[in-house]
Amino acid sequence: ILAVSSTSCFGSKVWSSYDIIMISLSLSRIILQSWTILDSFIGIFCEPCYYEDNLFAVIKTVYTFLTYSTLWFGAWLSVFYCIKVASFTHSFFIWLKQRIARLVPWMLLASLLYSFATSIPFAWDVPSVHDNLTAPLPMTNFSETRTTRKDSLTSLFYLCNAGIGLPLTLSVVSSTLLIRSLWIHTRHMQNNASGFRDPSLEAHMKAIKSVCSFLIFYITFFICLLLFFTNTFLLLSSAESICIVIMAACPTGHSMVLIWSNPKFRELPARILHHTSCPVR
């Protein structure tokens, strides 16, 4: 996705809004996956120094920023699809459709700033929450210690919701509106169908399946991220490992659906596979 979108941008004088969103989304996901792998290696092979306050805070804060940025870029992609594809006659929707090309760079910049602002507090809250969760409970002041843990988790829960609540709402609303518009148009085409195989009807059904897949991956990632950030599972437990695996798989699955649903993205892997399968002369 990054290679195809970058080639399209560098090959033209005017960068399309869709390519800018795809470059931002794919690049943020590559960096996020790389950072997750680095985080796992440090946690496994350098466990004594992994939980030092400074290192742990930096790792989790950067991870939070990259995660929030990825969620925002995915949400803007859903909004872009909705504005470009859906057919609504509301004046505000028409206004957005006419100005979306100029708004996209500012939308991406604003989401980066918002992700940065909502991830910085994790530099202070994450180490304290980790200390509160891993420290043994003393026999004295038991209720006070439990209150401190509850307050730390509550603040972390609100911080997490502040970072992912808005992009989740944007993604769900825009995807729902797009599915509704496509479904109405598809039913209209089915009623007017002549009985032969209609490529336009198949394209609409494929688009509905793609948007539904986007929404499922997005909501699944949101649930796992919320469970992970609020320390619902025990540290290094099987449940936490499954949660991390699902969080890593959802962006990959979303990217695979993007490649499958866009012929432009399918051409490059097909050409690479064709060249690798050809015998060397």
PDB file of C-alpha atoms in Angstrom:
ATOM      1  CA  ILE A   1       0.000   0.000   0.000  1.00  0.00           C
ATOM      2  CA  LEU A   2       2.776   2.406   0.916  1.00  0.00           C
ATOM      3  CA  ALA A   3       4.738   1.633  -2.255  1.00  0.00           C
ATOM      4  CA  VAL A   4       1.746   2.056  -4.585  1.00  0.00           C
ATOM      5  CA  SER A   5       0.454   5.228  -2.912  1.00  0.00           C
ATOM      6  CA  SER A   6       3.928   6.797  -2.796  1.00  0.00           C
ATOM      7  CA  THR A   7       4.503   6.007  -6.467  1.00  0.00           C
ATOM      8  CA  SER A   8       1.176   7.624  -7.368  1.00  0.00           C
ATOM      9  CA  CYS A   9       2.047  10.774  -5.437  1.00  0.00           C
ATOM     10  CA  PHE A  10       5.607  11.136  -6.687  1.00  0.00           C
ATOM     11  CA  GLY A  11       4.484  10.491 -10.261  1.00  0.00           C
ATOM     12  CA  SER A  12       2.024  13.402 -10.283  1.00  0.00           C
ATOM     13  CA  LYS A  13       2.280  17.090  -9.512  1.00  0.00           C
ATOM     14  CA  VAL A  14      -0.890  17.120  -7.386  1.00  0.00           C
ATOM     15  CA  TRP A  15      -1.127  14.631  -4.543  1.00  0.00           C
ATOM     16  CA  SER A  16      -4.568  13.064  -4.225  1.00  0.00           C
ATOM     17  CA  SER A  17      -6.294  13.102  -0.835  1.00  0.00           C
ATOM     18  CA  TYR A  18      -6.776   9.336  -0.919  1.00  0.00           C
ATOM     19  CA  ASP A  19      -3.064   8.674  -1.480  1.00  0.00           C
ATOM     20  CA  ILE A  20      -2.111  11.062   1.334  1.00  0.00           C
ATOM     21  CA  ILE A  21      -4.406   9.218   3.758  1.00  0.00           C
ATOM     22  CA  MET A  22      -3.132   5.813   2.613  1.00  0.00           C
ATOM     23  CA  ILE A  23       0.520   6.877   2.963  1.00  0.00           C
ATOM     24  CA  SER A  24      -0.141   8.197   6.475  1.00  0.00           C
ATOM     25  CA  LEU A  25      -2.090   5.093   7.485  1.00  0.00           C
ATOM     26  CA  SER A  26       0.334   2.529   6.060  1.00  0.00           C
ATOM     27  CA  LEU A  27       3.422   4.350   7.358  1.00  0.00           C
ATOM     28  CA  SER A  28       1.978   4.683  10.868  1.00  0.00           C
ATOM     29  CA  ARG A  29       1.091   0.986  10.884  1.00  0.00           C
ATOM     30  CA  ILE A  30       4.556  -0.073   9.764  1.00  0.00           C
ATOM     31  CA  ILE A  31       6.136   2.026  12.510  1.00  0.00           C
ATOM     32  CA  LEU A  32       3.598   0.734  15.068  1.00  0.00           C
ATOM     33  CA  GLN A  33       4.234  -2.909  14.188  1.00  0.00           C
ATOM     34  CA  SER A  34       8.007  -2.341  14.307  1.00  0.00           C
ATOM     35  CA  TRP A  35       7.703  -0.608  17.682  1.00  0.00           C
ATOM     36  CA  THR A  36       5.544  -3.467  19.018  1.00  0.00           C
ATOM     37  CA  ILE A  37       8.168  -6.018  17.970  1.00  0.00           C
ATOM     38  CA  LEU A  38      10.911  -3.924  19.592  1.00  0.00           C
ATOM     39  CA  ASP A  39       8.799  -3.608  22.742  1.00  0.00           C
ATOM     40  CA  SER A  40       8.339  -7.397  22.885  1.00  0.00           C
ATOM     41  CA  PHE A  41      12.061  -8.086  22.404  1.00  0.00           C
ATOM     42  CA  ILE A  42      13.041  -5.638  25.140  1.00  0.00           C
ATOM     43  CA  GLY A  43      10.403  -7.092  27.489  1.00  0.00           C
ATOM     44  CA  ILE A  44      11.643 -10.658  26.894  1.00  0.00           C
ATOM     45  CA  PHE A  45      15.436 -10.249  26.730  1.00  0.00           C
ATOM     46  CA  CYS A  46      15.945  -7.125  28.887  1.00  0.00           C
ATOM     47  CA  GLU A  47      13.261  -7.596  31.507  1.00  0.00           C
ATOM     48  CA  PRO A  48      15.223  -6.112  34.469  1.00  0.00           C
ATOM     49  CA  CYS A  49      15.707  -2.750  32.745  1.00  0.00           C
ATOM     50  CA  TYR A  50      12.376  -2.851  30.878  1.00  0.00           C
ATOM     51  CA  TYR A  51      10.386  -1.673  33.886  1.00  0.00           C
ATOM     52  CA  GLU A  52      12.679   1.176  34.811  1.00  0.00           C
ATOM     53  CA  ASP A  53      10.548   4.303  35.061  1.00  0.00           C
ATOM     54  CA  ASN A  54      12.137   6.300  32.232  1.00  0.00           C
ATOM     55  CA  LEU A  55      12.409   3.468  29.703  1.00  0.00           C
ATOM     56  CA  PHE A  56       8.953   2.046  30.462  1.00  0.00           C
ATOM     57  CA  ALA A  57       7.357   5.486  30.195  1.00  0.00           C
ATOM     58  CA  VAL A  58       9.042   6.232  26.845  1.00  0.00           C
ATOM     59  CA  ILE A  59       8.117   2.857  25.337  1.00  0.00           C
ATOM     60  CA  LYS A  60       4.472   3.042  26.375  1.00  0.00           C
ATOM     61  CA  THR A  61       4.071   6.729  25.513  1.00  0.00           C
ATOM     62  CA  VAL A  62       5.458   6.253  21.998  1.00  0.00           C
ATOM     63  CA  TYR A  63       3.329   3.129  21.587  1.00  0.00           C
ATOM     64  CA  THR A  64       0.248   5.076  22.691  1.00  0.00           C
ATOM     65  CA  PHE A  65       0.991   7.923  20.273  1.00  0.00           C
ATOM     66  CA  LEU A  66       1.473   5.539  17.337  1.00  0.00           C
ATOM     67  CA  THR A  67      -1.692   3.608  18.231  1.00  0.00           C
ATOM     68  CA  TYR A  68      -3.793   6.749  18.496  1.00  0.00           C
ATOM     69  CA  SER A  69      -2.379   8.076  15.213  1.00  0.00           C
ATOM     70  CA  THR A  70      -3.184   4.805  13.444  1.00  0.00           C
ATOM     71  CA  LEU A  71      -6.737   4.876  14.796  1.00  0.00           C
ATOM     72  CA  TRP A  72      -7.194   8.461  13.635  1.00  0.00           C
ATOM     73  CA  PHE A  73      -5.862   7.752  10.129  1.00  0.00           C
ATOM     74  CA  GLY A  74      -8.158   4.723   9.867  1.00  0.00           C
ATOM     75  CA  ALA A  75     -11.086   6.873  10.975  1.00  0.00           C
ATOM     76  CA  TRP A  76     -10.270   9.554   8.388  1.00  0.00           C
ATOM     77  CA  LEU A  77     -10.148   6.857   5.712  1.00  0.00           C
ATOM     78  CA  SER A  78     -13.677   5.792   6.677  1.00  0.00           C
ATOM     79  CA  VAL A  79     -14.799   9.436   6.631  1.00  0.00           C
ATOM     80  CA  PHE A  80     -13.181   9.930   3.215  1.00  0.00           C
ATOM     81  CA  TYR A  81     -14.925   6.844   1.798  1.00  0.00           C
ATOM     82  CA  CYS A  82     -18.253   8.015   3.209  1.00  0.00           C
ATOM     83  CA  ILE A  83     -17.961  11.518   1.771  1.00  0.00           C
ATOM     84  CA  LYS A  84     -16.772  10.354  -1.655  1.00  0.00           C
ATOM     85  CA  VAL A  85     -19.034   7.326  -2.149  1.00  0.00           C
ATOM     86  CA  ALA A  86     -22.216   7.931  -0.167  1.00  0.00           C
ATOM     87  CA  SER A  87     -25.011   9.849  -1.893  1.00  0.00           C
ATOM     88  CA  PHE A  88     -26.680  12.135   0.636  1.00  0.00           C
ATOM     89  CA  THR A  89     -28.329  15.429  -0.244  1.00  0.00           C
ATOM     90  CA  HIS A  90     -27.767  17.239   3.051  1.00  0.00           C
ATOM     91  CA  SER A  91     -26.159  20.657   2.604  1.00  0.00           C
ATOM     92  CA  PHE A  92     -23.336  19.951   5.091  1.00  0.00           C
ATOM     93  CA  PHE A  93     -22.514  16.675   3.355  1.00  0.00           C
ATOM     94  CA  ILE A  94     -22.356  18.425  -0.029  1.00  0.00           C
ATOM     95  CA  TRP A  95     -20.146  21.122   1.500  1.00  0.00           C
ATOM     96  CA  LEU A  96     -17.750  18.436   2.791  1.00  0.00           C
ATOM     97  CA  LYS A  97     -17.728  16.635  -0.564  1.00  0.00           C
ATOM     98  CA  GLN A  98     -16.653  19.854  -2.318  1.00  0.00           C
ATOM     99  CA  ARG A  99     -13.891  20.701   0.176  1.00  0.00           C
ATOM    100  CA  ILE A 100     -12.576  17.312   1.313  1.00  0.00           C
ATOM    101  CA  ALA A 101      -9.413  17.590  -0.811  1.00  0.00           C
ATOM    102  CA  ARG A 102      -8.347  20.773   0.998  1.00  0.00           C
ATOM    103  CA  LEU A 103      -9.421  19.504   4.416  1.00  0.00           C
ATOM    104  CA  VAL A 104      -7.516  16.197   4.393  1.00  0.00           C
ATOM    105  CA  PRO A 105      -4.008  17.582   5.204  1.00  0.00           C
ATOM    106  CA  TRP A 106      -5.418  19.655   8.067  1.00  0.00           C
ATOM    107  CA  MET A 107      -7.416  16.687   9.348  1.00  0.00           C
ATOM    108  CA  LEU A 108      -4.291  14.527   9.434  1.00  0.00           C
ATOM    109  CA  LEU A 109      -2.242  17.246  11.127  1.00  0.00           C
ATOM    110  CA  ALA A 110      -4.947  17.865  13.738  1.00  0.00           C
ATOM    111  CA  SER A 111      -5.162  14.139  14.494  1.00  0.00           C
ATOM    112  CA  LEU A 112      -1.394  13.955  15.014  1.00  0.00           C
ATOM    113  CA  LEU A 113      -1.509  16.880  17.438  1.00  0.00           C
ATOM    114  CA  TYR A 114      -4.475  15.357  19.263  1.00  0.00           C
ATOM    115  CA  SER A 115      -2.722  11.975  19.497  1.00  0.00           C
ATOM    116  CA  PHE A 116       0.387  13.658  20.878  1.00  0.00           C
ATOM    117  CA  ALA A 117      -1.617  15.636  23.452  1.00  0.00           C
ATOM    118  CA  THR A 118      -3.554  12.587  24.686  1.00  0.00           C
ATOM    119  CA  SER A 119      -0.520  10.273  24.827  1.00  0.00           C
ATOM    120  CA  ILE A 120       1.830  12.570  26.784  1.00  0.00           C
ATOM    121  CA  PRO A 121      -0.031  12.066  30.127  1.00  0.00           C
ATOM    122  CA  PHE A 122       0.793   8.347  29.886  1.00  0.00           C
ATOM    123  CA  ALA A 123       4.421   9.289  30.615  1.00  0.00           C
ATOM    124  CA  TRP A 124       3.346  10.062  34.176  1.00  0.00           C
ATOM    125  CA  ASP A 125       0.420   7.701  34.698  1.00  0.00           C
ATOM    126  CA  VAL A 126       1.756   4.453  33.201  1.00  0.00           C
ATOM    127  CA  PRO A 127       4.722   3.978  35.597  1.00  0.00           C
ATOM    128  CA  SER A 128       2.562   4.733  38.637  1.00  0.00           C
ATOM    129  CA  VAL A 129      -0.120   2.310  37.497  1.00  0.00           C
ATOM    130  CA  HIS A 130       2.483  -0.385  36.875  1.00  0.00           C
ATOM    131  CA  ASP A 131       3.980   0.134  40.356  1.00  0.00           C
ATOM    132  CA  ASN A 132       0.556   0.001  41.953  1.00  0.00           C
ATOM    133  CA  LEU A 133      -0.359  -3.193  40.131  1.00  0.00           C
ATOM    134  CA  THR A 134       2.874  -5.108  40.702  1.00  0.00           C
ATOM    135  CA  ALA A 135       3.628  -4.028  44.263  1.00  0.00           C
ATOM    136  CA  PRO A 136       2.490  -6.507  46.950  1.00  0.00           C
ATOM    137  CA  LEU A 137      -0.441  -5.445  49.067  1.00  0.00           C
ATOM    138  CA  PRO A 138       0.569  -4.757  52.694  1.00  0.00           C
ATOM    139  CA  MET A 139      -1.557  -6.056  55.529  1.00  0.00           C
ATOM    140  CA  THR A 140      -1.924  -2.547  56.907  1.00  0.00           C
ATOM    141  CA  ASN A 141      -3.678   0.238  55.009  1.00  0.00           C
ATOM    142  CA  PHE A 142      -5.205  -2.354  52.699  1.00  0.00           C
ATOM    143  CA  SER A 143      -8.253  -0.248  51.838  1.00  0.00           C
ATOM    144  CA  GLU A 144      -6.079   2.803  51.157  1.00  0.00           C
ATOM    145  CA  THR A 145      -3.879   0.825  48.737  1.00  0.00           C
ATOM    146  CA  ARG A 146      -6.928  -0.503  46.914  1.00  0.00           C
ATOM    147  CA  THR A 147      -8.278   3.032  46.595  1.00  0.00           C
ATOM    148  CA  THR A 148      -4.967   4.203  45.110  1.00  0.00           C
ATOM    149  CA  ARG A 149      -5.030   1.395  42.537  1.00  0.00           C
ATOM    150  CA  LYS A 150      -8.616   2.135  41.651  1.00  0.00           C
ATOM    151  CA  ASP A 151      -7.864   5.854  41.191  1.00  0.00           C
ATOM    152  CA  SER A 152      -4.856   5.103  38.952  1.00  0.00           C
ATOM    153  CA  LEU A 153      -6.857   2.727  36.775  1.00  0.00           C
ATOM    154  CA  THR A 154      -9.746   5.186  36.588  1.00  0.00           C
ATOM    155  CA  SER A 155      -7.482   8.008  35.402  1.00  0.00           C
ATOM    156  CA  LEU A 156      -5.865   5.687  32.868  1.00  0.00           C
ATOM    157  CA  PHE A 157      -9.305   4.600  31.662  1.00  0.00           C
ATOM    158  CA  TYR A 158     -10.330   8.219  31.047  1.00  0.00           C
ATOM    159  CA  LEU A 159      -7.048   8.975  29.277  1.00  0.00           C
ATOM    160  CA  CYS A 160      -7.546   5.966  27.017  1.00  0.00           C
ATOM    161  CA  ASN A 161     -11.113   6.980  26.203  1.00  0.00           C
ATOM    162  CA  ALA A 162     -10.003  10.523  25.417  1.00  0.00           C
ATOM    163  CA  GLY A 163      -7.546   9.193  22.845  1.00  0.00           C
ATOM    164  CA  ILE A 164      -9.684   6.587  21.108  1.00  0.00           C
ATOM    165  CA  GLY A 165     -13.259   7.750  21.725  1.00  0.00           C
ATOM    166  CA  LEU A 166     -13.371  10.399  18.977  1.00  0.00           C
ATOM    167  CA  PRO A 167     -11.788   8.338  16.164  1.00  0.00           C
ATOM    168  CA  LEU A 168     -13.984   5.366  17.091  1.00  0.00           C
ATOM    169  CA  THR A 169     -17.108   7.536  16.900  1.00  0.00           C
ATOM    170  CA  LEU A 170     -16.037   8.990  13.546  1.00  0.00           C
ATOM    171  CA  SER A 171     -15.295   5.553  12.125  1.00  0.00           C
ATOM    172  CA  VAL A 172     -18.527   3.944  13.326  1.00  0.00           C
ATOM    173  CA  VAL A 173     -20.749   6.834  12.205  1.00  0.00           C
ATOM    174  CA  SER A 174     -19.125   7.231   8.777  1.00  0.00           C
ATOM    175  CA  SER A 175     -19.045   3.467   8.136  1.00  0.00           C
ATOM    176  CA  THR A 176     -22.691   3.111   9.175  1.00  0.00           C
ATOM    177  CA  LEU A 177     -23.756   5.967   6.897  1.00  0.00           C
ATOM    178  CA  LEU A 178     -21.745   4.503   4.009  1.00  0.00           C
ATOM    179  CA  ILE A 179     -23.210   1.008   4.499  1.00  0.00           C
ATOM    180  CA  ARG A 180     -26.713   2.486   4.626  1.00  0.00           C
ATOM    181  CA  SER A 181     -26.148   4.481   1.434  1.00  0.00           C
ATOM    182  CA  LEU A 182     -24.636   1.513  -0.403  1.00  0.00           C
ATOM    183  CA  TRP A 183     -27.396  -0.809   0.776  1.00  0.00           C
ATOM    184  CA  ILE A 184     -30.149   1.539  -0.412  1.00  0.00           C
ATOM    185  CA  HIS A 185     -28.429   1.934  -3.762  1.00  0.00           C
ATOM    186  CA  THR A 186     -27.893  -1.830  -4.033  1.00  0.00           C
ATOM    187  CA  ARG A 187     -31.552  -2.587  -3.324  1.00  0.00           C
ATOM    188  CA  HIS A 188     -32.550  -0.038  -5.958  1.00  0.00           C
ATOM    189  CA  MET A 189     -30.231  -1.697  -8.491  1.00  0.00           C
ATOM    190  CA  GLN A 190     -31.591  -5.158  -7.607  1.00  0.00           C
ATOM    191  CA  ASN A 191     -35.154  -3.992  -8.211  1.00  0.00           C
ATOM    192  CA  ASN A 192     -34.169  -2.608 -11.609  1.00  0.00           C
ATOM    193  CA  ALA A 193     -31.955  -5.546 -12.585  1.00  0.00           C
ATOM    194  CA  SER A 194     -32.706  -7.250 -15.886  1.00  0.00           C
ATOM    195  CA  GLY A 195     -31.666 -10.714 -14.717  1.00  0.00           C
ATOM    196  CA  PHE A 196     -28.134 -10.645 -16.132  1.00  0.00           C
ATOM    197  CA  ARG A 197     -25.005 -10.403 -14.060  1.00  0.00           C
ATOM    198  CA  ASP A 198     -24.489  -6.729 -13.200  1.00  0.00           C
ATOM    199  CA  PRO A 199     -20.853  -5.709 -12.504  1.00  0.00           C
ATOM    200  CA  SER A 200     -22.025  -2.512 -10.757  1.00  0.00           C
ATOM    201  CA  LEU A 201     -24.204  -4.525  -8.387  1.00  0.00           C
ATOM    202  CA  GLU A 202     -21.312  -6.867  -7.588  1.00  0.00           C
ATOM    203  CA  ALA A 203     -19.047  -3.879  -6.969  1.00  0.00           C
ATOM    204  CA  HIS A 204     -21.549  -2.430  -4.504  1.00  0.00           C
ATOM    205  CA  MET A 205     -21.878  -5.734  -2.636  1.00  0.00           C
ATOM    206  CA  LYS A 206     -18.093  -6.016  -2.498  1.00  0.00           C
ATOM    207  CA  ALA A 207     -17.876  -2.472  -1.134  1.00  0.00           C
ATOM    208  CA  ILE A 208     -20.432  -3.269   1.580  1.00  0.00           C
ATOM    209  CA  LYS A 209     -18.448  -6.349   2.630  1.00  0.00           C
ATOM    210  CA  SER A 210     -15.225  -4.311   2.733  1.00  0.00           C
ATOM    211  CA  VAL A 211     -16.730  -1.555   4.882  1.00  0.00           C
ATOM    212  CA  CYS A 212     -18.253  -4.135   7.251  1.00  0.00           C
ATOM    213  CA  SER A 213     -14.821  -5.787   7.543  1.00  0.00           C
ATOM    214  CA  PHE A 214     -13.220  -2.416   8.301  1.00  0.00           C
ATOM    215  CA  LEU A 215     -15.756  -1.802  11.044  1.00  0.00           C
ATOM    216  CA  ILE A 216     -15.303  -5.249  12.610  1.00  0.00           C
ATOM    217  CA  PHE A 217     -11.504  -4.910  12.675  1.00  0.00           C
ATOM    218  CA  TYR A 218     -11.755  -1.391  14.086  1.00  0.00           C
ATOM    219  CA  ILE A 219     -14.157  -2.295  16.915  1.00  0.00           C
ATOM    220  CA  THR A 220     -12.174  -5.450  17.781  1.00  0.00           C
ATOM    221  CA  PHE A 221      -8.959  -3.425  17.965  1.00  0.00           C
ATOM    222  CA  PHE A 222     -10.716  -0.812  20.125  1.00  0.00           C
ATOM    223  CA  ILE A 223     -11.966  -3.413  22.646  1.00  0.00           C
ATOM    224  CA  CYS A 224      -8.562  -5.110  22.941  1.00  0.00           C
ATOM    225  CA  LEU A 225      -6.785  -1.767  23.246  1.00  0.00           C
ATOM    226  CA  LEU A 226      -9.121  -0.667  26.028  1.00  0.00           C
ATOM    227  CA  LEU A 227      -8.566  -3.941  27.903  1.00  0.00           C
ATOM    228  CA  PHE A 228      -4.807  -3.664  27.432  1.00  0.00           C
ATOM    229  CA  PHE A 229      -4.456  -0.023  28.512  1.00  0.00           C
ATOM    230  CA  THR A 230      -6.627  -0.476  31.611  1.00  0.00           C
ATOM    231  CA  ASN A 231      -4.574  -3.513  32.755  1.00  0.00           C
ATOM    232  CA  THR A 232      -7.605  -5.803  32.834  1.00  0.00           C
ATOM    233  CA  PHE A 233      -5.415  -8.919  32.544  1.00  0.00           C
ATOM    234  CA  LEU A 234      -2.513 -10.014  34.703  1.00  0.00           C
ATOM    235  CA  LEU A 235       0.952  -9.036  33.529  1.00  0.00           C
ATOM    236  CA  LEU A 236       2.465 -11.547  31.053  1.00  0.00           C
ATOM    237  CA  SER A 237      -0.629 -13.781  31.322  1.00  0.00           C
ATOM    238  CA  SER A 238      -2.081 -15.830  28.474  1.00  0.00           C
ATOM    239  CA  ALA A 239      -5.069 -13.493  28.230  1.00  0.00           C
ATOM    240  CA  GLU A 240      -2.811 -10.462  27.848  1.00  0.00           C
ATOM    241  CA  SER A 241      -0.745 -12.267  25.186  1.00  0.00           C
ATOM    242  CA  ILE A 242      -3.898 -13.122  23.214  1.00  0.00           C
ATOM    243  CA  CYS A 243      -5.019  -9.500  23.504  1.00  0.00           C
ATOM    244  CA  ILE A 244      -1.658  -8.278  22.126  1.00  0.00           C
ATOM    245  CA  VAL A 245      -1.784 -10.795  19.262  1.00  0.00           C
ATOM    246  CA  ILE A 246      -5.301  -9.650  18.288  1.00  0.00           C
ATOM    247  CA  MET A 247      -4.189  -6.013  18.442  1.00  0.00           C
ATOM    248  CA  ALA A 248      -1.312  -6.808  16.094  1.00  0.00           C
ATOM    249  CA  ALA A 249      -3.509  -8.869  13.750  1.00  0.00           C
ATOM    250  CA  CYS A 250      -6.325  -6.328  13.317  1.00  0.00           C
ATOM    251  CA  PRO A 251      -4.264  -3.682  11.430  1.00  0.00           C
ATOM    252  CA  THR A 252      -2.797  -6.452   9.272  1.00  0.00           C
ATOM    253  CA  GLY A 253      -6.265  -7.785   8.480  1.00  0.00           C
ATOM    254  CA  HIS A 254      -7.498  -4.294   7.688  1.00  0.00           C
ATOM    255  CA  SER A 255      -4.558  -3.777   5.313  1.00  0.00           C
ATOM    256  CA  MET A 256      -5.276  -7.093   3.591  1.00  0.00           C
ATOM    257  CA  VAL A 257      -8.903  -6.038   3.037  1.00  0.00           C
ATOM    258  CA  LEU A 258      -7.687  -2.722   1.593  1.00  0.00           C
ATOM    259  CA  ILE A 259      -5.431  -4.582  -0.856  1.00  0.00           C
ATOM    260  CA  TRP A 260      -8.192  -7.039  -1.760  1.00  0.00           C
ATOM    261  CA  SER A 261     -10.777  -4.308  -2.357  1.00  0.00           C
ATOM    262  CA  ASN A 262      -8.587  -2.009  -4.479  1.00  0.00           C
ATOM    263  CA  PRO A 263      -7.344  -3.221  -7.892  1.00  0.00           C
ATOM    264  CA  LYS A 264      -4.523  -0.677  -7.804  1.00  0.00           C
ATOM    265  CA  PHE A 265      -3.075  -2.324  -4.693  1.00  0.00           C
ATOM    266  CA  ARG A 266      -3.512  -5.830  -6.119  1.00  0.00           C
ATOM    267  CA  GLU A 267      -1.474  -5.101  -9.242  1.00  0.00           C
ATOM    268  CA  LEU A 268       1.897  -4.665  -7.527  1.00  0.00           C
ATOM    269  CA  PRO A 269       1.880  -8.004  -5.599  1.00  0.00           C
ATOM    270  CA  ALA A 270       0.687  -9.721  -8.797  1.00  0.00           C
ATOM    271  CA  ARG A 271       3.573  -8.226 -10.790  1.00  0.00           C
ATOM    272  CA  ILE A 272       6.089  -9.171  -8.101  1.00  0.00           C
ATOM    273  CA  LEU A 273       4.722 -12.723  -7.986  1.00  0.00           C
ATOM    274  CA  HIS A 274       4.828 -12.932 -11.776  1.00  0.00           C
ATOM    275  CA  HIS A 275       8.480 -11.808 -11.937  1.00  0.00           C
ATOM    276  CA  THR A 276       9.568 -14.150  -9.138  1.00  0.00           C
ATOM    277  CA  SER A 277       7.814 -17.123 -10.756  1.00  0.00           C
ATOM    278  CA  CYS A 278       9.326 -16.482 -14.206  1.00  0.00           C
ATOM    279  CA  PRO A 279      12.390 -18.640 -14.972  1.00  0.00           C
ATOM    280  CA  VAL A 280      15.719 -16.814 -15.235  1.00  0.00           C
ATOM    281  CA  ARG A 281      17.112 -16.881 -18.750  1.00  0.00           C
TER     282      ARG A 281
END
